[in-house]
XYZ file of C-alpha atoms in Angstrom:
343
model
C 46.046 12.011 55.416
C 42.468 12.177 56.765
C 39.191 11.579 54.747
C 38.516 15.291 54.614
C 41.878 15.817 52.790
C 41.020 13.010 50.326
C 37.686 14.714 49.560
C 39.403 17.971 48.941
C 41.880 16.438 46.578
C 39.508 14.286 44.554
C 36.486 16.551 44.386
C 37.813 18.540 41.329
C 38.701 15.283 39.669
C 35.207 13.895 40.236
C 33.626 17.095 39.065
C 35.694 17.123 35.896
C 34.793 13.375 35.285
C 31.102 14.068 35.789
C 31.239 17.079 33.527
C 32.951 14.989 30.800
C 30.363 12.241 31.168
C 27.561 14.759 30.985
C 29.071 16.309 27.851
C 29.434 12.933 26.147
C 25.739 12.099 27.014
C 24.486 15.382 25.706
C 26.592 14.899 22.626
C 25.115 11.464 21.978
C 21.626 12.708 22.561
C 22.249 15.579 20.169
C 23.541 13.225 17.506
C 20.502 11.032 18.087
C 18.164 14.023 17.624
C 19.827 15.050 14.430
C 19.553 11.488 13.140
C 15.817 11.515 13.261
C 14.252 12.771 9.985
C 10.708 13.755 9.463
C 8.860 11.944 6.632
C 5.702 13.512 5.500
C 3.252 10.797 4.310
C 0.247 11.823 2.398
C -2.845 9.601 3.027
C -6.569 9.532 2.316
C -8.178 10.806 5.337
C -10.173 7.578 5.905
C -7.930 5.234 3.927
C -6.583 1.928 4.940
C -2.891 3.245 4.771
C -3.744 4.873 8.067
C -3.908 1.506 9.713
C -0.351 0.713 9.008
C 0.936 4.118 9.953
C -0.963 4.032 13.185
C 0.317 0.605 13.993
C 3.901 1.729 13.129
C 3.575 4.575 15.557
C 1.843 2.522 18.224
C 4.845 0.112 18.191
C 7.417 2.918 17.990
C 8.842 1.462 14.834
C 9.160 4.883 13.082
C 11.408 6.375 15.686
C 13.254 3.038 16.086
C 14.305 3.484 12.482
C 15.285 7.075 12.815
C 12.165 8.715 11.271
C 9.352 10.871 12.719
C 6.103 10.415 10.780
C 4.004 13.402 9.859
C 0.750 12.021 8.536
C -0.888 14.573 6.025
C -4.552 13.691 5.507
C -5.759 14.328 1.871
C -9.167 14.264 0.191
C -8.617 11.973 -2.720
C -6.088 10.045 -4.752
C -5.743 12.931 -7.190
C -5.105 15.272 -4.197
C -2.205 12.869 -3.079
C -0.450 12.829 -6.365
C -0.807 16.709 -6.634
C 0.605 17.012 -3.105
C 3.583 14.805 -4.053
C 4.301 16.647 -7.158
C 4.071 20.007 -5.399
C 6.412 18.937 -2.691
C 3.833 19.115 0.122
C 4.493 15.509 1.085
C 7.411 13.137 0.727
C 5.621 9.828 0.219
C 2.170 8.665 -0.991
C 0.640 5.348 -1.930
C -0.159 4.992 -5.630
C 0.480 2.455 -8.444
C 3.584 1.730 -10.477
C 1.755 2.590 -13.717
C 1.296 6.191 -12.536
C 5.049 6.256 -11.759
C 5.777 5.025 -15.178
C 3.729 7.682 -16.867
C 5.407 10.394 -14.654
C 8.847 9.124 -15.552
C 7.858 9.181 -19.298
C 7.048 12.812 -18.724
C 10.479 13.489 -17.173
C 9.493 13.354 -13.494
C 11.730 11.068 -11.449
C 9.407 9.199 -9.145
C 9.994 5.769 -7.799
C 7.783 2.908 -6.519
C 8.287 0.399 -3.672
C 5.743 -2.336 -2.960
C 3.048 -1.746 -0.379
C 0.371 -4.226 -1.017
C -0.788 -6.997 -3.387
C -4.363 -6.433 -2.293
C -6.294 -4.746 -4.988
C -9.935 -6.127 -5.161
C -12.185 -8.370 -7.073
C -15.724 -9.023 -8.316
C -18.129 -9.674 -5.494
C -21.647 -11.260 -5.842
C -24.464 -11.991 -3.461
C -24.255 -15.433 -1.645
C -27.261 -16.739 -3.543
C -26.206 -15.396 -6.947
C -26.183 -17.922 -9.846
C -23.015 -16.319 -11.110
C -20.073 -18.611 -10.776
C -17.569 -17.546 -13.318
C -16.549 -14.679 -15.660
C -18.731 -15.981 -18.489
C -21.807 -15.785 -16.295
C -21.543 -11.980 -16.184
C -22.815 -11.729 -19.843
C -25.853 -9.284 -19.876
C -25.481 -8.437 -16.128
C -25.215 -5.101 -14.401
C -21.653 -4.703 -13.135
C -20.615 -1.809 -10.805
C -17.061 -0.677 -11.132
C -15.000 1.351 -8.811
C -12.033 3.496 -10.047
C -13.278 4.473 -13.568
C -12.804 3.106 -17.016
C -9.032 3.178 -16.659
C -8.957 1.260 -13.317
C -6.245 -1.389 -13.440
C -8.412 -4.227 -12.089
C -11.022 -3.486 -14.666
C -8.493 -3.566 -17.480
C -6.966 -6.800 -16.214
C -10.450 -8.501 -16.151
C -11.185 -7.205 -19.547
C -7.920 -8.719 -20.764
C -8.779 -12.017 -19.146
C -12.256 -12.148 -20.775
C -10.736 -11.332 -24.119
C -8.175 -14.186 -23.700
C -10.524 -16.856 -22.350
C -13.845 -15.873 -23.813
C -12.952 -13.992 -26.938
C -15.094 -11.074 -25.770
C -14.678 -7.684 -24.244
C -16.040 -7.573 -20.760
C -17.014 -3.875 -21.427
C -19.625 -4.953 -23.980
C -20.495 -8.220 -22.235
C -21.980 -6.441 -19.169
C -23.773 -3.128 -18.477
C -20.966 -1.271 -16.653
C -21.863 1.324 -13.955
C -19.050 3.347 -12.653
C -19.510 4.868 -9.174
C -17.889 5.525 -5.916
C -17.000 2.432 -3.762
C -19.509 2.991 -0.939
C -22.378 3.593 -3.357
C -21.502 0.350 -5.286
C -21.747 -1.646 -2.037
C -25.160 -0.197 -1.313
C -26.416 -0.835 -4.715
C -25.361 -4.448 -4.553
C -26.894 -4.775 -1.108
C -30.118 -3.360 -2.438
C -30.164 -5.662 -5.558
C -29.731 -2.811 -7.947
C -26.490 -4.386 -9.290
C -25.765 -8.065 -10.088
C -22.069 -7.748 -9.143
C -19.443 -5.176 -8.277
C -15.786 -4.829 -8.882
C -14.608 -2.927 -5.871
C -11.426 -2.232 -3.925
C -10.326 -4.924 -1.499
C -11.588 -3.373 1.729
C -14.971 -2.709 0.343
C -15.086 -6.253 -0.902
C -14.107 -7.452 2.563
C -16.987 -5.659 4.013
C -19.499 -7.329 1.652
C -17.837 -10.789 2.310
C -18.356 -10.236 6.028
C -22.083 -10.111 5.202
C -21.898 -13.546 3.495
C -21.327 -12.468 -0.026
C -18.664 -14.120 -2.094
C -15.849 -13.266 -4.485
C -16.440 -14.342 -8.080
C -12.885 -13.651 -9.103
C -10.070 -11.612 -7.643
C -7.716 -9.140 -9.546
C -4.722 -11.389 -8.452
C -6.470 -14.443 -9.939
C -6.827 -12.485 -13.217
C -3.090 -11.658 -13.034
C -2.125 -15.278 -12.734
C -4.523 -16.507 -15.397
C -3.226 -13.909 -17.831
C 0.266 -15.617 -17.520
C 1.852 -12.974 -15.398
C 2.295 -15.783 -12.935
C 3.021 -14.128 -9.598
C 1.259 -12.173 -7.028
C 2.094 -8.649 -8.166
C 2.108 -5.599 -5.993
C 0.105 -3.046 -8.032
C 0.227 -0.273 -5.391
C 3.143 0.839 -3.381
C 4.964 3.673 -1.545
C 5.762 6.409 -4.193
C 8.253 9.177 -3.745
C 10.649 11.543 -5.549
C 13.834 9.733 -6.429
C 15.852 12.819 -6.026
C 14.439 13.410 -2.470
C 15.189 9.798 -1.583
C 18.776 10.118 -2.848
C 19.215 13.304 -0.760
C 17.622 11.573 2.325
C 18.775 7.964 2.209
C 18.363 7.497 5.952
C 14.781 8.833 5.889
C 13.565 6.648 2.939
C 15.550 3.668 4.132
C 14.306 4.015 7.696
C 10.723 4.569 6.589
C 10.622 1.536 4.208
C 12.268 -0.681 6.908
C 9.650 0.516 9.479
C 6.897 -0.180 7.013
C 7.907 -3.761 6.475
C 8.509 -4.366 10.160
C 4.978 -2.954 10.739
C 3.528 -5.424 8.075
C 5.366 -8.303 9.773
C 3.962 -7.338 13.094
C 0.373 -7.053 11.866
C 0.673 -10.301 9.961
C 1.492 -12.302 13.161
C 0.169 -10.395 16.064
C -3.657 -10.112 16.654
C -3.118 -7.715 19.677
C -1.454 -5.178 17.309
C -4.794 -4.771 15.661
C -6.669 -3.930 18.778
C -5.328 -0.387 18.784
C -6.605 0.102 15.242
C -10.326 -0.718 15.880
C -11.467 2.901 16.019
C -9.589 3.835 12.931
C -10.917 0.873 11.001
C -14.481 1.837 11.841
C -15.781 -1.840 11.633
C -19.373 -1.951 12.722
C -18.982 -5.507 14.161
C -16.416 -8.295 14.819
C -17.118 -10.070 11.661
C -16.184 -6.978 9.569
C -13.166 -6.231 11.742
C -11.834 -9.741 11.140
C -12.605 -9.679 7.406
C -10.679 -6.442 6.995
C -7.797 -7.768 9.113
C -7.543 -10.887 7.111
C -7.868 -9.143 3.820
C -5.087 -6.770 4.741
C -2.863 -9.713 5.815
C -3.525 -11.532 2.531
C -2.298 -8.506 0.674
C 1.127 -8.390 2.497
C 3.992 -8.556 -0.190
C 6.500 -11.197 0.901
C 8.889 -10.866 -1.953
C 10.084 -8.466 -4.582
C 12.919 -9.290 -6.926
C 13.859 -9.965 -10.476
C 10.880 -12.385 -11.014
C 8.380 -9.737 -9.708
C 9.900 -7.094 -12.031
C 9.520 -9.399 -14.944
C 5.900 -9.997 -13.921
C 5.371 -6.160 -13.936
C 6.712 -6.102 -17.503
C 4.021 -8.643 -18.481
C 1.358 -6.750 -16.656
C 2.453 -3.572 -18.351
C 2.055 -5.306 -21.775
C -1.551 -6.081 -20.826
C -2.253 -2.457 -19.890
C -0.644 -1.260 -23.128
C -2.732 -3.778 -25.146
C -6.062 -3.002 -23.477
C -5.622 0.643 -22.258
C -3.572 1.963 -25.105
C -0.698 4.453 -25.132
C -2.865 7.048 -23.290
C -2.784 4.708 -20.262
C 1.022 4.145 -20.372
C 1.996 7.680 -20.997
C 3.168 6.746 -24.518
C 5.619 4.174 -23.193
C 5.997 1.003 -25.069
C 7.784 -0.825 -22.258
C 8.170 -0.454 -18.644
C 11.041 1.686 -17.341
C 13.255 -0.407 -15.057
C 13.936 2.643 -12.973
C 10.281 2.736 -11.782
C 11.196 0.421 -8.943
C 13.318 1.691 -5.968
C 15.971 -0.879 -5.109
C 15.512 -1.287 -1.412
C 16.358 -1.720 1.416
C 13.364 -3.826 2.509
C 12.137 -6.430 2.136
C 15.316 -8.333 1.447
C 15.142 -9.851 -2.006
C 12.466 -12.500 -1.882
C 12.628 -13.384 1.740
C 9.311 -13.975 3.596
C 8.375 -11.412 6.299
């Protein structure tokens, strides 16, 4: 039989094989496309959460975990909680005390750790203030309002160690974080209790931290670095979309691990961070890294119970939504990070 005859005989077989292979490939591609779920993440328009989400997308870690991020910019923290409750977004960053209050009101939200970075009290480099007791009679600027968690923790510490309420020891001035920084720079305040990234900008100028919120947490006997803020989402949505929430949380923690070890991963974030110089850029980067939660397990949940008791004692039932103890269902069980394994 000649080659032309062989070609005639095998061409239908080859065509069928190619068609079958193409069909399998298209089927696999179709399955992959169906496996990718959109996760709508509500963030403050210029907030630090954007850094992690951008780094996640830059590295392709969202799609690698089967999720497609849809970043939804919002105007304020209140706007983010309203958007979550209204179903306009799937995930936001908030604190577990807000989640506890919502659960007390019958709304099934859950929390998973995002960061241990909260903030602290910053003073000028040449300030004579060295410890909490030195704040007596001073002008203290406070971000977040009278029910701010850092403020309540520091009030509790002053009560425990000094036998005095910090709210009456100082002249408190509540204001927006950028304004507080300006007032401290101008000498119109003696100290500020500000969020971590605003504190980092001041420290880059040579100012120093008098005490951090995490130091207060430890000295109050809570004993561990405690993530006060985290990813918050509707538990029912998460149960209905296990691949979406599991993929998103895994991508988040892989992104944190990347940012913790790889300086180059930060280069693509410079424009988003809006650091005016290299010193501020490095201060923000290092402060973010310092807030990376490495562990969350039974010990951390016990620490949260102790912190909740502090909030109840100093913020009252209004702050805890009438709860007398922390609902264990506040904390989502996983999948990442693995129980108490370093990133």
